[in-house]
PDB file of C-alpha atoms in Angstrom:
ATOM      1  CA  UNK A 208      91.309 116.806 101.979  1.00 58.00           C
ATOM      2  CA  UNK A 209      94.680 115.029 102.285  1.00 81.00           C
ATOM      3  CA  UNK A 210      96.485 112.526 100.045  1.00 79.00           C
ATOM      4  CA  UNK A 211      94.933 109.457 101.658  1.00 83.00           C
ATOM      5  CA  UNK A 212      91.411 110.848 101.262  1.00 85.00           C
ATOM      6  CA  UNK A 213      92.012 111.774  97.615  1.00 88.00           C
ATOM      7  CA  UNK A 214      93.260 108.261  96.890  1.00 92.00           C
ATOM      8  CA  UNK A 215      90.399 106.708  98.855  1.00 92.00           C
ATOM      9  CA  UNK A 216      87.872 108.747  96.860  1.00 93.00           C
ATOM     10  CA  UNK A 217      89.451 107.665  93.555  1.00 95.00           C
ATOM     11  CA  UNK A 218      89.854 103.935  94.357  1.00 95.00           C
ATOM     12  CA  UNK A 219      86.850 101.696  93.762  1.00 95.00           C
ATOM     13  CA  UNK A 220      85.981  99.029  96.322  1.00 95.00           C
ATOM     14  CA  UNK A 221      87.524  95.589  95.755  1.00 96.00           C
ATOM     15  CA  UNK A 222      90.110  96.950  93.302  1.00 96.00           C
ATOM     16  CA  UNK A 223      93.397  95.227  92.583  1.00 97.00           C
ATOM     17  CA  UNK A 224      96.053  97.761  93.615  1.00 97.00           C
ATOM     18  CA  UNK A 225      99.834  97.704  93.149  1.00 97.00           C
ATOM     19  CA  UNK A 226     101.730 100.152  95.371  1.00 96.00           C
ATOM     20  CA  UNK A 227     105.193 100.838  93.935  1.00 95.00           C
ATOM     21  CA  UNK A 228     107.589 102.089  96.591  1.00 93.00           C
ATOM     22  CA  UNK A 229     104.982 101.272  99.224  1.00 94.00           C
ATOM     23  CA  UNK A 230     107.156 102.308 102.178  1.00 92.00           C
ATOM     24  CA  UNK A 231     105.811 100.928 105.446  1.00 94.00           C
ATOM     25  CA  UNK A 232     102.520  99.937 103.786  1.00 94.00           C
ATOM     26  CA  UNK A 233     100.375 102.511 105.608  1.00 92.00           C
ATOM     27  CA  UNK A 234      98.430 103.699 102.550  1.00 92.00           C
ATOM     28  CA  UNK A 235      97.881 100.150 101.330  1.00 93.00           C
ATOM     29  CA  UNK A 236      96.699  99.006 104.764  1.00 93.00           C
ATOM     30  CA  UNK A 237      94.301 101.935 105.002  1.00 93.00           C
ATOM     31  CA  UNK A 238      92.820 101.091 101.584  1.00 95.00           C
ATOM     32  CA  UNK A 239      92.443  97.445 102.520  1.00 94.00           C
ATOM     33  CA  UNK A 240      90.371  98.498 105.524  1.00 94.00           C
ATOM     34  CA  UNK A 241      88.298 101.224 103.883  1.00 94.00           C
ATOM     35  CA  UNK A 242      87.881  99.864 100.325  1.00 95.00           C
ATOM     36  CA  UNK A 243      88.583  96.119 100.651  1.00 95.00           C
ATOM     37  CA  UNK A 244      91.281  96.373  97.981  1.00 95.00           C
ATOM     38  CA  UNK A 245      93.489  93.437  97.059  1.00 95.00           C
ATOM     39  CA  UNK A 246      96.843  95.105  97.537  1.00 93.00           C
ATOM     40  CA  UNK A 247     100.414  94.240  96.704  1.00 96.00           C
ATOM     41  CA  UNK A 248     103.375  96.398  97.632  1.00 96.00           C
ATOM     42  CA  UNK A 249     106.766  96.706  95.985  1.00 96.00           C
ATOM     43  CA  UNK A 250     109.602  97.956  98.182  1.00 95.00           C
ATOM     44  CA  UNK A 251     113.404  97.822  98.222  1.00 93.00           C
ATOM     45  CA  UNK A 252     114.125  98.859 101.827  1.00 93.00           C
ATOM     46  CA  UNK A 253     114.291  95.809 104.134  1.00 94.00           C
ATOM     47  CA  UNK A 254     113.117  97.744 107.231  1.00 95.00           C
ATOM     48  CA  UNK A 255     110.060  99.003 105.371  1.00 95.00           C
ATOM     49  CA  UNK A 256     109.380  95.501 104.037  1.00 95.00           C
ATOM     50  CA  UNK A 257     109.451  94.194 107.609  1.00 95.00           C
ATOM     51  CA  UNK A 258     106.987  96.898 108.637  1.00 95.00           C
ATOM     52  CA  UNK A 259     104.663  95.884 105.770  1.00 94.00           C
ATOM     53  CA  UNK A 260     104.802  92.238 106.799  1.00 94.00           C
ATOM     54  CA  UNK A 261     104.025  93.163 110.405  1.00 94.00           C
ATOM     55  CA  UNK A 262     100.894  94.958 109.138  1.00 93.00           C
ATOM     56  CA  UNK A 263      99.876  91.906 107.105  1.00 92.00           C
ATOM     57  CA  UNK A 264     100.664  93.587 103.772  1.00 93.00           C
ATOM     58  CA  UNK A 265     101.737  91.373 100.857  1.00 95.00           C
ATOM     59  CA  UNK A 266     104.997  92.860  99.635  1.00 96.00           C
ATOM     60  CA  UNK A 267     107.673  91.936  97.103  1.00 95.00           C
ATOM     61  CA  UNK A 268     111.273  93.040  97.467  1.00 95.00           C
ATOM     62  CA  UNK A 269     112.085  94.511  94.077  1.00 94.00           C
ATOM     63  CA  UNK A 270     114.067  97.384  92.608  1.00 91.00           C
ATOM     64  CA  UNK A 271     111.728  99.295  90.289  1.00 90.00           C
ATOM     65  CA  UNK A 272     114.734 100.611  88.358  1.00 88.00           C
ATOM     66  CA  UNK A 273     115.411  97.038  87.201  1.00 89.00           C
ATOM     67  CA  UNK A 274     112.030  96.981  85.456  1.00 88.00           C
ATOM     68  CA  UNK A 275     108.556  95.639  86.023  1.00 93.00           C
ATOM     69  CA  UNK A 276     108.436  92.950  83.355  1.00 93.00           C
ATOM     70  CA  UNK A 277     107.188  90.437  85.958  1.00 95.00           C
ATOM     71  CA  UNK A 278     103.763  92.164  85.744  1.00 96.00           C
ATOM     72  CA  UNK A 279     101.352  91.613  82.853  1.00 96.00           C
ATOM     73  CA  UNK A 280      99.591  94.402  80.953  1.00 96.00           C
ATOM     74  CA  UNK A 281      96.529  95.707  82.816  1.00 96.00           C
ATOM     75  CA  UNK A 282      97.064  93.215  85.630  1.00 96.00           C
ATOM     76  CA  UNK A 283      95.973  95.797  88.247  1.00 97.00           C
ATOM     77  CA  UNK A 284      93.057  98.209  88.402  1.00 97.00           C
ATOM     78  CA  UNK A 285      95.304 100.848  89.986  1.00 97.00           C
ATOM     79  CA  UNK A 286      99.041 101.389  90.281  1.00 97.00           C
ATOM     80  CA  UNK A 287      99.992 103.816  93.058  1.00 96.00           C
ATOM     81  CA  UNK A 288     103.337 105.608  92.957  1.00 94.00           C
ATOM     82  CA  UNK A 289     103.685 107.942  95.941  1.00 89.00           C
ATOM     83  CA  UNK A 290     106.774 110.159  96.152  1.00 82.00           C
ATOM     84  CA  UNK A 291     108.768 107.553  94.203  1.00 83.00           C
ATOM     85  CA  UNK A 292     108.957 108.595  90.547  1.00 83.00           C
ATOM     86  CA  UNK A 293     111.592 111.285  91.217  1.00 80.00           C
ATOM     87  CA  UNK A 294     113.957 108.836  92.935  1.00 78.00           C
ATOM     88  CA  UNK A 295     114.063 106.455  89.971  1.00 82.00           C
ATOM     89  CA  UNK A 296     116.864 106.405  87.424  1.00 85.00           C
ATOM     90  CA  UNK A 297     114.481 106.450  84.468  1.00 88.00           C
ATOM     91  CA  UNK A 298     111.140 108.110  85.320  1.00 88.00           C
ATOM     92  CA  UNK A 299     110.099 108.041  81.654  1.00 90.00           C
ATOM     93  CA  UNK A 300     110.390 104.251  81.448  1.00 91.00           C
ATOM     94  CA  UNK A 301     108.707 103.920  84.840  1.00 91.00           C
ATOM     95  CA  UNK A 302     105.704 105.954  83.646  1.00 93.00           C
ATOM     96  CA  UNK A 303     105.393 103.779  80.558  1.00 94.00           C
ATOM     97  CA  UNK A 304     105.496 100.644  82.714  1.00 95.00           C
ATOM     98  CA  UNK A 305     103.094 102.014  85.331  1.00 94.00           C
ATOM     99  CA  UNK A 306     100.478 102.850  82.695  1.00 96.00           C
ATOM    100  CA  UNK A 307     101.018  99.468  81.021  1.00 96.00           C
ATOM    101  CA  UNK A 308     100.409  97.518  84.246  1.00 97.00           C
ATOM    102  CA  UNK A 309      97.432  99.475  85.581  1.00 96.00           C
ATOM    103  CA  UNK A 310      94.126 100.463  84.041  1.00 96.00           C
ATOM    104  CA  UNK A 311      94.832 103.755  85.761  1.00 97.00           C
ATOM    105  CA  UNK A 312      97.613 105.076  87.957  1.00 97.00           C
ATOM    106  CA  UNK A 313      97.931 107.578  90.775  1.00 97.00           C
ATOM    107  CA  UNK A 314     101.279 109.367  90.845  1.00 95.00           C
ATOM    108  CA  UNK A 315     102.256 111.735  93.648  1.00 91.00           C
ATOM    109  CA  UNK A 316     105.215 114.034  93.023  1.00 89.00           C
ATOM    110  CA  UNK A 317     106.872 116.885  94.920  1.00 85.00           C
ATOM    111  CA  UNK A 318     106.885 120.181  93.018  1.00 82.00           C
ATOM    112  CA  UNK A 319     110.268 121.819  92.536  1.00 79.00           C
ATOM    113  CA  UNK A 320     108.402 124.748  90.915  1.00 75.00           C
ATOM    114  CA  UNK A 321     106.756 125.733  94.235  1.00 70.00           C
ATOM    115  CA  UNK A 322     107.245 129.434  94.990  1.00 70.00           C
ATOM    116  CA  UNK A 323     109.384 128.765  98.078  1.00 73.00           C
ATOM    117  CA  UNK A 324     111.744 126.520  96.100  1.00 74.00           C
ATOM    118  CA  UNK A 325     112.079 129.179  93.407  1.00 68.00           C
ATOM    119  CA  UNK A 326     112.666 131.938  95.958  1.00 69.00           C
ATOM    120  CA  UNK A 327     115.261 129.899  97.853  1.00 76.00           C
ATOM    121  CA  UNK A 328     117.288 129.304  94.698  1.00 67.00           C
ATOM    122  CA  UNK A 329     116.905 132.937  93.587  1.00 72.00           C
ATOM    123  CA  UNK A 330     117.715 134.682  96.867  1.00 77.00           C
ATOM    124  CA  UNK A 331     119.932 132.222  98.703  1.00 75.00           C
ATOM    125  CA  UNK A 332     121.506 130.497  95.723  1.00 77.00           C
ATOM    126  CA  UNK A 333     120.937 127.135  97.429  1.00 69.00           C
ATOM    127  CA  UNK A 334     118.813 124.093  96.776  1.00 68.00           C
ATOM    128  CA  UNK A 335     115.555 124.363  98.706  1.00 65.00           C
ATOM    129  CA  UNK A 336     114.573 122.334 101.730  1.00 70.00           C
ATOM    130  CA  UNK A 337     110.780 122.151 101.975  1.00 69.00           C
ATOM    131  CA  UNK A 338     108.047 119.858 103.279  1.00 65.00           C
ATOM    132  CA  UNK A 339     107.984 117.864 100.032  1.00 64.00           C
ATOM    133  CA  UNK A 340     111.778 118.157  99.506  1.00 65.00           C
ATOM    134  CA  UNK A 341     113.015 117.715 103.100  1.00 69.00           C
ATOM    135  CA  UNK A 342     116.611 116.638 102.452  1.00 68.00           C
ATOM    136  CA  UNK A 343     119.774 118.583 101.736  1.00 64.00           C
ATOM    137  CA  UNK A 344     121.131 118.395  98.185  1.00 59.00           C
ATOM    138  CA  UNK A 345     123.875 115.957  99.234  1.00 63.00           C
ATOM    139  CA  UNK A 346     121.678 113.382 100.960  1.00 63.00           C
ATOM    140  CA  UNK A 347     118.439 113.542  98.972  1.00 60.00           C
ATOM    141  CA  UNK A 348     117.092 110.373  97.373  1.00 61.00           C
ATOM    142  CA  UNK A 349     115.560 112.610  94.683  1.00 58.00           C
ATOM    143  CA  UNK A 350     117.606 112.424  91.496  1.00 62.00           C
ATOM    144  CA  UNK A 351     115.062 113.874  89.052  1.00 65.00           C
ATOM    145  CA  UNK A 352     113.510 117.051  90.403  1.00 75.00           C
ATOM    146  CA  UNK A 353     110.669 118.359  88.292  1.00 80.00           C
ATOM    147  CA  UNK A 354     107.877 120.869  88.268  1.00 84.00           C
ATOM    148  CA  UNK A 355     104.253 120.102  87.585  1.00 86.00           C
ATOM    149  CA  UNK A 356     104.684 121.552  84.099  1.00 88.00           C
ATOM    150  CA  UNK A 357     107.636 119.201  83.476  1.00 88.00           C
ATOM    151  CA  UNK A 358     105.631 116.151  84.560  1.00 91.00           C
ATOM    152  CA  UNK A 359     102.603 117.155  82.508  1.00 93.00           C
ATOM    153  CA  UNK A 360     104.789 117.719  79.423  1.00 93.00           C
ATOM    154  CA  UNK A 361     106.269 114.221  79.806  1.00 92.00           C
ATOM    155  CA  UNK A 362     102.782 112.734  80.100  1.00 95.00           C
ATOM    156  CA  UNK A 363     101.746 114.519  76.910  1.00 96.00           C
ATOM    157  CA  UNK A 364     104.883 113.303  75.114  1.00 95.00           C
ATOM    158  CA  UNK A 365     104.147 109.702  76.151  1.00 96.00           C
ATOM    159  CA  UNK A 366     100.459 109.890  75.227  1.00 96.00           C
ATOM    160  CA  UNK A 367      99.399 109.574  78.859  1.00 97.00           C
ATOM    161  CA  UNK A 368      96.034 111.105  79.725  1.00 97.00           C
ATOM    162  CA  UNK A 369      95.830 113.160  82.923  1.00 97.00           C
ATOM    163  CA  UNK A 370      92.299 112.330  84.049  1.00 97.00           C
ATOM    164  CA  UNK A 371      92.421 114.370  87.251  1.00 94.00           C
ATOM    165  CA  UNK A 372      94.874 116.073  89.574  1.00 93.00           C
ATOM    166  CA  UNK A 373      94.766 117.446  93.075  1.00 92.00           C
ATOM    167  CA  UNK A 374      97.276 120.069  94.114  1.00 88.00           C
ATOM    168  CA  UNK A 375      98.383 119.899  97.742  1.00 85.00           C
ATOM    169  CA  UNK A 376      99.844 122.477 100.112  1.00 80.00           C
ATOM    170  CA  UNK A 377     102.738 121.859 102.507  1.00 77.00           C
ATOM    171  CA  UNK A 378     100.356 120.190 104.978  1.00 77.00           C
ATOM    172  CA  UNK A 379      99.157 117.730 102.323  1.00 77.00           C
ATOM    173  CA  UNK A 380      95.732 119.341 101.992  1.00 75.00           C
ATOM    174  CA  UNK A 381      93.872 120.581  98.935  1.00 79.00           C
ATOM    175  CA  UNK A 382      92.660 124.190  99.028  1.00 80.00           C
ATOM    176  CA  UNK A 383      90.714 126.181  96.419  1.00 81.00           C
ATOM    177  CA  UNK A 384      93.518 128.714  95.815  1.00 79.00           C
ATOM    178  CA  UNK A 385      95.957 125.974  94.761  1.00 79.00           C
ATOM    179  CA  UNK A 386      94.072 125.504  91.501  1.00 82.00           C
ATOM    180  CA  UNK A 387      94.763 129.119  90.478  1.00 80.00           C
ATOM    181  CA  UNK A 388      98.513 128.607  89.911  1.00 82.00           C
ATOM    182  CA  UNK A 389      99.226 124.969  90.777  1.00 82.00           C
ATOM    183  CA  UNK A 390     102.827 125.016  89.464  1.00 75.00           C
ATOM    184  CA  UNK A 391     103.631 128.053  91.624  1.00 79.00           C
ATOM    185  CA  UNK A 392     101.536 127.357  94.731  1.00 78.00           C
ATOM    186  CA  UNK A 393     101.439 123.565  94.902  1.00 83.00           C
ATOM    187  CA  UNK A 394     103.864 121.814  97.216  1.00 80.00           C
ATOM    188  CA  UNK A 395     103.028 118.441  95.688  1.00 85.00           C
ATOM    189  CA  UNK A 396     100.416 116.968  93.367  1.00 89.00           C
ATOM    190  CA  UNK A 397      98.576 113.697  92.996  1.00 92.00           C
ATOM    191  CA  UNK A 398      97.794 112.790  89.400  1.00 94.00           C
ATOM    192  CA  UNK A 399      95.243 110.287  88.127  1.00 97.00           C
ATOM    193  CA  UNK A 400      96.573 109.061  84.778  1.00 97.00           C
ATOM    194  CA  UNK A 401      96.011 106.376  82.172  1.00 96.00           C
ATOM    195  CA  UNK A 402      97.023 105.442  78.601  1.00 91.00           C
TER     196      UNK A 402
END
């Protein structure tokens, strides 16, 4: 099962969905087709915005780091944040806003605690380059690298309930063995959270 299937299984038909950092709109478009969601994307990159518009995706150009005060409390059934939280200046504030806006939220993060990342730092003394962390240290958009344990601790501190999580391997699939030591074996994780 890959990320899109996990999200599709979690999203109810006809939901109102806000996709923060929606990229080219592929996930949102897929959910519109399969689940008839009312979707709205938020994106900062003009090329990705153009791609969304070409797909017929409603998108707003907005920098998430400047806040989300233009959205009312519980104005969406689901807020999706895929591979975006770690590139924000203030992930803590973003999590508070995400859970304020959506009845529930799906957050996908890369795992810096993955065994290959740990081994690369230990043996090579260099920042890792992996499937979920594909850039070199000097050109990465990621400014807040975290492990699954770090993310879960922040959720606990903020009173955010982790309703479900799916640990993914480097190919974006869930496998039974990933649940044994998710912080060590998981390349990335998708969380289902709410306040």
